[in-house]
Amino acid sequence: EISSEQIENKNAFTIADILKTDPALNLTSGPKAETEIKIRGFPAQDVLVLVDGRPINPGYYGKVDLSMLPVDNVAKLNVVKGPSSVAYGVNGLGGVVDIITKNGFEEPRTIFDLSFGDYHFRNLSLNHSHQLEKLNYWISAYENYSNGFKLSDNFQPTSLEDGGLRDNSFYHKIGGNLKLGYQTESMDLYSFSVGYNWAEKDVPTTIYSWDNPTYRKFPEWQRFSSALSGQWNISNLMQLKSVVYLDAYQDRLIDYKTKEMNDDEINFDSDLESWTA
């Protein structure tokens, strides 16, 4: 279990930033610059990723890009290494990453974070929460922008990469989440959540010509999610939980013939849509 205090101390922006510091987990970058998690040798499509009990693995590829999941509204992370279908359901042969989001505090609380860096890096986030008797809510929004990241000072230039700013490493991410909760006198819990994330980003190519470089970018990447959940205390020994959800994921990937990435020199222009209910 990774607590909210540990998440804050890591100064992380995404779920990938948190998990990559765990020596028992293997995080790699795929051919579309997506951050994949492998547990005990099992590929990303065999690692179940949940947000408050609802799976977000897309139906076609089955793997989640953890670098596109912000941490602004995350209360804690539970990582299970190995199969645990009894507790979490199917599609988790390798393991489970269970993301638990925050609820409103008893007192009103507003947090605004602002970070700047080189290459026009900026990270803005706003979080507000409150509890009104039996009702609580949490609202969060963020923007993350960068022209790319810097290579190490001792990087040796190649025919495809001259050092300094990494080629094709631009990204821009925007999103927001809302979570409403209601607790009855019998301690039954109901919650409704909705979220939207949008991004555009480049895909860094290989630095060596013999690795068959590709020149790609995502001009559009978006995910919409909503969920309605309930938790009922049947007795002291029995509890019933239920969640109804909709997760919609869409991206557009363009593959260019040359590094200039001109619109009249395209290998393919691909759209992917995935709906899970």
Tab-separated table of C-alpha atoms in Angstrom:
chain	number	residue	atom	x	y	z
A	1	GLU	CA	0.000	0.000	0.000
A	2	ILE	CA	1.262	3.468	-0.958
A	3	SER	CA	-0.315	6.153	1.218
A	4	SER	CA	-1.188	9.752	0.331
A	5	GLU	CA	1.756	10.943	2.441
A	6	GLN	CA	4.162	8.786	0.438
A	7	ILE	CA	2.637	10.053	-2.812
A	8	GLU	CA	3.093	13.651	-1.713
A	9	ASN	CA	6.685	13.049	-0.598
A	10	LYS	CA	7.589	11.620	-4.010
A	11	ASN	CA	6.536	14.909	-5.670
A	12	ALA	CA	4.952	12.858	-8.446
A	13	PHE	CA	2.646	14.054	-11.215
A	14	THR	CA	1.393	10.703	-12.527
A	15	ILE	CA	0.784	7.147	-11.328
A	16	ALA	CA	3.816	6.076	-13.376
A	17	ASP	CA	6.040	8.476	-11.416
A	18	ILE	CA	5.032	6.737	-8.178
A	19	LEU	CA	5.270	3.116	-9.252
A	20	LYS	CA	8.587	3.391	-11.096
A	21	THR	CA	10.406	3.811	-7.760
A	22	ASP	CA	9.223	0.394	-6.531
A	23	PRO	CA	12.084	-2.083	-7.136
A	24	ALA	CA	9.641	-5.009	-7.405
A	25	LEU	CA	7.808	-3.457	-10.372
A	26	ASN	CA	9.051	-3.088	-13.944
A	27	LEU	CA	7.860	0.003	-15.821
A	28	THR	CA	8.814	0.334	-19.471
A	29	SER	CA	7.951	2.614	-22.375
A	30	GLY	CA	6.065	1.047	-25.273
A	31	PRO	CA	6.233	1.836	-29.006
A	32	LYS	CA	3.689	4.649	-28.603
A	33	ALA	CA	5.508	6.239	-25.612
A	34	GLU	CA	2.995	4.683	-23.238
A	35	THR	CA	4.219	3.705	-19.774
A	36	GLU	CA	3.519	0.016	-19.168
A	37	ILE	CA	3.765	-1.926	-15.919
A	38	LYS	CA	4.955	-5.514	-15.721
A	39	ILE	CA	4.617	-7.612	-12.576
A	40	ARG	CA	6.578	-10.854	-12.196
A	41	GLY	CA	7.123	-11.040	-15.938
A	42	PHE	CA	3.479	-10.683	-16.907
A	43	PRO	CA	2.804	-8.029	-19.584
A	44	ALA	CA	0.710	-4.911	-19.023
A	45	GLN	CA	-2.477	-6.436	-20.459
A	46	ASP	CA	-2.369	-9.028	-17.643
A	47	VAL	CA	-2.133	-6.342	-14.929
A	48	LEU	CA	-5.581	-5.125	-13.853
A	49	VAL	CA	-5.813	-1.375	-13.154
A	50	LEU	CA	-8.782	-0.213	-11.058
A	51	VAL	CA	-10.048	3.210	-10.016
A	52	ASP	CA	-12.388	2.925	-7.016
A	53	GLY	CA	-13.264	-0.608	-8.040
A	54	ARG	CA	-13.898	-0.052	-11.740
A	55	PRO	CA	-11.448	-1.470	-14.322
A	56	ILE	CA	-9.974	0.994	-16.823
A	57	ASN	CA	-8.036	-1.426	-19.022
A	58	PRO	CA	-9.228	-0.687	-22.591
A	59	GLY	CA	-10.838	-3.596	-24.387
A	60	TYR	CA	-8.670	-3.677	-27.521
A	61	TYR	CA	-5.079	-3.606	-26.230
A	62	GLY	CA	-5.903	-4.249	-22.583
A	63	LYS	CA	-3.066	-2.138	-21.169
A	64	VAL	CA	-3.260	1.222	-19.386
A	65	ASP	CA	-0.864	4.111	-20.024
A	66	LEU	CA	0.028	4.973	-16.416
A	67	SER	CA	1.756	8.202	-17.468
A	68	MET	CA	-1.684	9.611	-18.386
A	69	LEU	CA	-3.189	9.078	-14.919
A	70	PRO	CA	-2.688	12.122	-12.609
A	71	VAL	CA	-2.282	11.813	-8.840
A	72	ASP	CA	-4.098	14.990	-7.741
A	73	ASN	CA	-7.141	13.152	-6.377
A	74	VAL	CA	-5.460	9.872	-5.345
A	75	ALA	CA	-5.762	8.885	-1.678
A	76	LYS	CA	-3.684	5.705	-1.866
A	77	LEU	CA	-2.522	2.894	-4.144
A	78	ASN	CA	-2.811	-0.830	-3.483
A	79	VAL	CA	-0.474	-3.016	-5.534
A	80	VAL	CA	-1.069	-6.765	-5.565
A	81	LYS	CA	1.669	-8.944	-7.066
A	82	GLY	CA	0.220	-12.130	-8.459
A	83	PRO	CA	-3.294	-13.364	-9.317
A	84	SER	CA	-6.114	-12.231	-7.033
A	85	SER	CA	-9.312	-12.827	-8.987
A	86	VAL	CA	-11.306	-13.674	-5.848
A	87	ALA	CA	-10.895	-10.129	-4.515
A	88	TYR	CA	-10.630	-8.052	-7.691
A	89	GLY	CA	-12.175	-10.026	-10.565
A	90	VAL	CA	-10.837	-11.181	-13.923
A	91	ASN	CA	-7.926	-10.037	-16.117
A	92	GLY	CA	-5.442	-9.691	-13.258
A	93	LEU	CA	-3.242	-12.737	-13.835
A	94	GLY	CA	-0.055	-10.753	-13.281
A	95	GLY	CA	-1.328	-8.476	-10.530
A	96	VAL	CA	-3.510	-5.517	-9.647
A	97	VAL	CA	-3.002	-1.761	-9.300
A	98	ASP	CA	-5.960	-0.469	-7.281
A	99	ILE	CA	-6.263	3.351	-7.243
A	100	ILE	CA	-8.372	4.802	-4.416
A	101	THR	CA	-9.474	8.421	-4.883
A	102	LYS	CA	-10.019	10.983	-2.146
A	103	ASN	CA	-13.225	12.035	-0.396
A	104	GLY	CA	-14.119	15.436	1.041
A	105	PHE	CA	-12.626	16.527	4.351
A	106	GLU	CA	-14.741	17.644	7.306
A	107	GLU	CA	-13.504	21.231	6.929
A	108	PRO	CA	-13.336	23.094	3.600
A	109	ARG	CA	-9.939	22.697	2.008
A	110	THR	CA	-8.502	24.243	-1.155
A	111	ILE	CA	-5.009	23.495	-2.490
A	112	PHE	CA	-3.389	25.172	-5.487
A	113	ASP	CA	-0.035	23.886	-6.713
A	114	LEU	CA	2.128	25.602	-9.296
A	115	SER	CA	5.447	24.351	-10.726
A	116	PHE	CA	7.682	25.738	-13.477
A	117	GLY	CA	10.802	24.398	-15.174
A	118	ASP	CA	12.970	24.650	-18.255
A	119	TYR	CA	11.651	24.013	-21.765
A	120	HIS	CA	8.399	25.766	-20.820
A	121	PHE	CA	7.487	23.097	-18.275
A	122	ARG	CA	4.513	23.974	-16.091
A	123	ASN	CA	2.271	21.985	-13.814
A	124	LEU	CA	-0.898	23.553	-12.411
A	125	SER	CA	-3.340	21.758	-10.135
A	126	LEU	CA	-6.363	22.842	-8.105
A	127	ASN	CA	-8.121	20.703	-5.497
A	128	HIS	CA	-11.119	21.640	-3.379
A	129	SER	CA	-13.012	19.446	-0.919
A	130	HIS	CA	-15.695	19.846	1.747
A	131	GLN	CA	-18.171	17.882	3.831
A	132	LEU	CA	-21.720	19.165	4.393
A	133	GLU	CA	-23.319	16.939	7.039
A	134	LYS	CA	-23.861	13.605	5.239
A	135	LEU	CA	-22.684	14.892	1.850
A	136	ASN	CA	-19.040	15.324	0.847
A	137	TYR	CA	-17.387	16.291	-2.418
A	138	TRP	CA	-13.966	16.569	-4.040
A	139	ILE	CA	-13.161	18.644	-7.126
A	140	SER	CA	-9.794	18.576	-8.883
A	141	ALA	CA	-8.359	20.003	-12.104
A	142	TYR	CA	-4.883	20.106	-13.612
A	143	GLU	CA	-2.771	21.193	-16.564
A	144	ASN	CA	0.653	19.800	-17.424
A	145	TYR	CA	2.748	21.170	-20.303
A	146	SER	CA	6.317	20.741	-21.552
A	147	ASN	CA	8.242	21.155	-24.782
A	148	GLY	CA	10.168	18.030	-23.800
A	149	PHE	CA	12.909	16.814	-21.492
A	150	LYS	CA	16.648	17.333	-21.479
A	151	LEU	CA	19.086	14.535	-22.235
A	152	SER	CA	22.083	14.014	-19.973
A	153	ASP	CA	25.076	16.327	-20.369
A	154	ASN	CA	27.329	13.417	-21.386
A	155	PHE	CA	24.976	12.152	-24.099
A	156	GLN	CA	26.882	11.237	-27.236
A	157	PRO	CA	25.119	12.614	-30.380
A	158	THR	CA	23.975	10.161	-33.038
A	159	SER	CA	22.735	10.531	-36.597
A	160	LEU	CA	19.161	10.903	-35.272
A	161	GLU	CA	19.627	12.755	-31.963
A	162	ASP	CA	22.055	15.629	-31.361
A	163	GLY	CA	21.482	15.940	-27.604
A	164	GLY	CA	20.050	18.748	-25.491
A	165	LEU	CA	16.259	18.745	-25.786
A	166	ARG	CA	15.013	15.243	-26.635
A	167	ASP	CA	13.425	15.209	-30.086
A	168	ASN	CA	9.656	14.618	-30.227
A	169	SER	CA	9.122	14.712	-26.447
A	170	PHE	CA	6.462	17.470	-26.270
A	171	TYR	CA	3.256	16.895	-24.306
A	172	HIS	CA	0.221	18.846	-23.079
A	173	LYS	CA	-2.314	17.363	-20.645
A	174	ILE	CA	-5.538	18.802	-19.190
A	175	GLY	CA	-8.159	17.151	-17.014
A	176	GLY	CA	-10.592	17.328	-14.147
A	177	ASN	CA	-12.511	15.092	-11.737
A	178	LEU	CA	-15.569	15.413	-9.516
A	179	LYS	CA	-16.569	12.990	-6.754
A	180	LEU	CA	-19.712	13.221	-4.624
A	181	GLY	CA	-20.299	11.037	-1.576
A	182	TYR	CA	-23.264	10.450	0.731
A	183	GLN	CA	-23.312	8.470	3.989
A	184	THR	CA	-26.538	7.399	5.699
A	185	GLU	CA	-27.154	7.031	9.420
A	186	SER	CA	-26.665	3.264	9.074
A	187	MET	CA	-23.206	3.995	7.566
A	188	ASP	CA	-24.214	2.943	4.051
A	189	LEU	CA	-22.136	4.772	1.441
A	190	TYR	CA	-23.090	6.098	-1.993
A	191	SER	CA	-20.804	7.923	-4.387
A	192	PHE	CA	-20.879	9.384	-7.872
A	193	SER	CA	-17.770	10.341	-9.825
A	194	VAL	CA	-17.063	11.775	-13.258
A	195	GLY	CA	-13.761	12.631	-14.913
A	196	TYR	CA	-12.283	13.804	-18.194
A	197	ASN	CA	-8.678	13.814	-19.402
A	198	TRP	CA	-7.368	15.277	-22.670
A	199	ALA	CA	-3.847	15.329	-24.078
A	200	GLU	CA	-1.662	15.743	-27.122
A	201	LYS	CA	1.874	14.423	-27.193
A	202	ASP	CA	4.759	13.425	-29.407
A	203	VAL	CA	6.346	9.985	-29.460
A	204	PRO	CA	10.166	10.094	-29.107
A	205	THR	CA	11.885	8.014	-31.768
A	206	THR	CA	14.887	5.741	-31.398
A	207	ILE	CA	18.290	7.444	-31.383
A	208	TYR	CA	19.937	4.898	-33.698
A	209	SER	CA	19.163	4.615	-37.411
A	210	TRP	CA	19.525	0.811	-37.468
A	211	ASP	CA	16.569	0.481	-35.060
A	212	ASN	CA	14.125	1.488	-37.819
A	213	PRO	CA	13.025	4.871	-36.402
A	214	THR	CA	9.367	5.871	-36.490
A	215	TYR	CA	8.023	9.419	-36.310
A	216	ARG	CA	4.724	9.577	-34.494
A	217	LYS	CA	2.509	11.840	-32.460
A	218	PHE	CA	-0.876	11.862	-30.761
A	219	PRO	CA	-2.728	15.009	-31.876
A	220	GLU	CA	-5.585	13.890	-29.633
A	221	TRP	CA	-5.862	11.597	-26.618
A	222	GLN	CA	-8.905	11.642	-24.348
A	223	ARG	CA	-10.671	9.588	-21.706
A	224	PHE	CA	-14.086	10.063	-20.113
A	225	SER	CA	-15.251	8.111	-17.082
A	226	SER	CA	-18.273	8.059	-14.782
A	227	ALA	CA	-19.283	5.732	-11.982
A	228	LEU	CA	-22.081	5.248	-9.462
A	229	SER	CA	-21.251	3.017	-6.505
A	230	GLY	CA	-22.860	1.842	-3.303
A	231	GLN	CA	-21.782	0.056	-0.141
A	232	TRP	CA	-24.373	-1.508	2.152
A	233	ASN	CA	-23.818	-2.977	5.617
A	234	ILE	CA	-26.085	-6.034	5.595
A	235	SER	CA	-24.914	-7.171	9.032
A	236	ASN	CA	-21.827	-7.085	11.226
A	237	LEU	CA	-20.384	-9.936	9.166
A	238	MET	CA	-21.624	-9.052	5.690
A	239	GLN	CA	-21.122	-6.085	3.403
A	240	LEU	CA	-22.372	-5.607	-0.152
A	241	LYS	CA	-20.628	-3.398	-2.720
A	242	SER	CA	-21.753	-2.502	-6.215
A	243	VAL	CA	-20.525	-0.196	-8.972
A	244	VAL	CA	-22.055	0.817	-12.306
A	245	TYR	CA	-19.602	2.576	-14.603
A	246	LEU	CA	-18.832	3.777	-18.110
A	247	ASP	CA	-15.298	4.306	-19.384
A	248	ALA	CA	-14.743	5.803	-22.848
A	249	TYR	CA	-11.249	6.047	-24.324
A	250	GLN	CA	-10.204	7.528	-27.672
A	251	ASP	CA	-6.910	8.446	-29.294
A	252	ARG	CA	-5.581	9.418	-32.714
A	253	LEU	CA	-2.080	8.336	-33.734
A	254	ILE	CA	-0.293	9.649	-36.850
A	255	ASP	CA	2.793	7.936	-38.253
A	256	TYR	CA	4.946	10.049	-40.592
A	257	LYS	CA	7.439	8.999	-43.241
A	258	THR	CA	10.132	11.540	-42.293
A	259	LYS	CA	11.336	13.363	-39.193
A	260	GLU	CA	9.921	16.655	-40.531
A	261	MET	CA	6.454	15.154	-39.844
A	262	ASN	CA	4.717	16.874	-42.753
A	263	ASP	CA	1.004	16.278	-43.246
A	264	ASP	CA	1.542	15.310	-46.893
A	265	GLU	CA	3.936	12.492	-45.891
A	266	ILE	CA	1.919	10.133	-43.707
A	267	ASN	CA	2.216	6.355	-43.399
A	268	PHE	CA	-1.042	6.006	-41.490
A	269	ASP	CA	-3.572	8.062	-39.517
A	270	SER	CA	-5.211	5.776	-36.951
A	271	ASP	CA	-8.218	6.310	-34.653
A	272	LEU	CA	-8.924	4.069	-31.679
A	273	GLU	CA	-12.170	4.071	-29.688
A	274	SER	CA	-12.859	1.862	-26.694
A	275	TRP	CA	-16.039	1.775	-24.596
A	276	THR	CA	-16.315	-0.294	-21.431
A	277	ALA	CA	-19.419	-0.593	-19.243
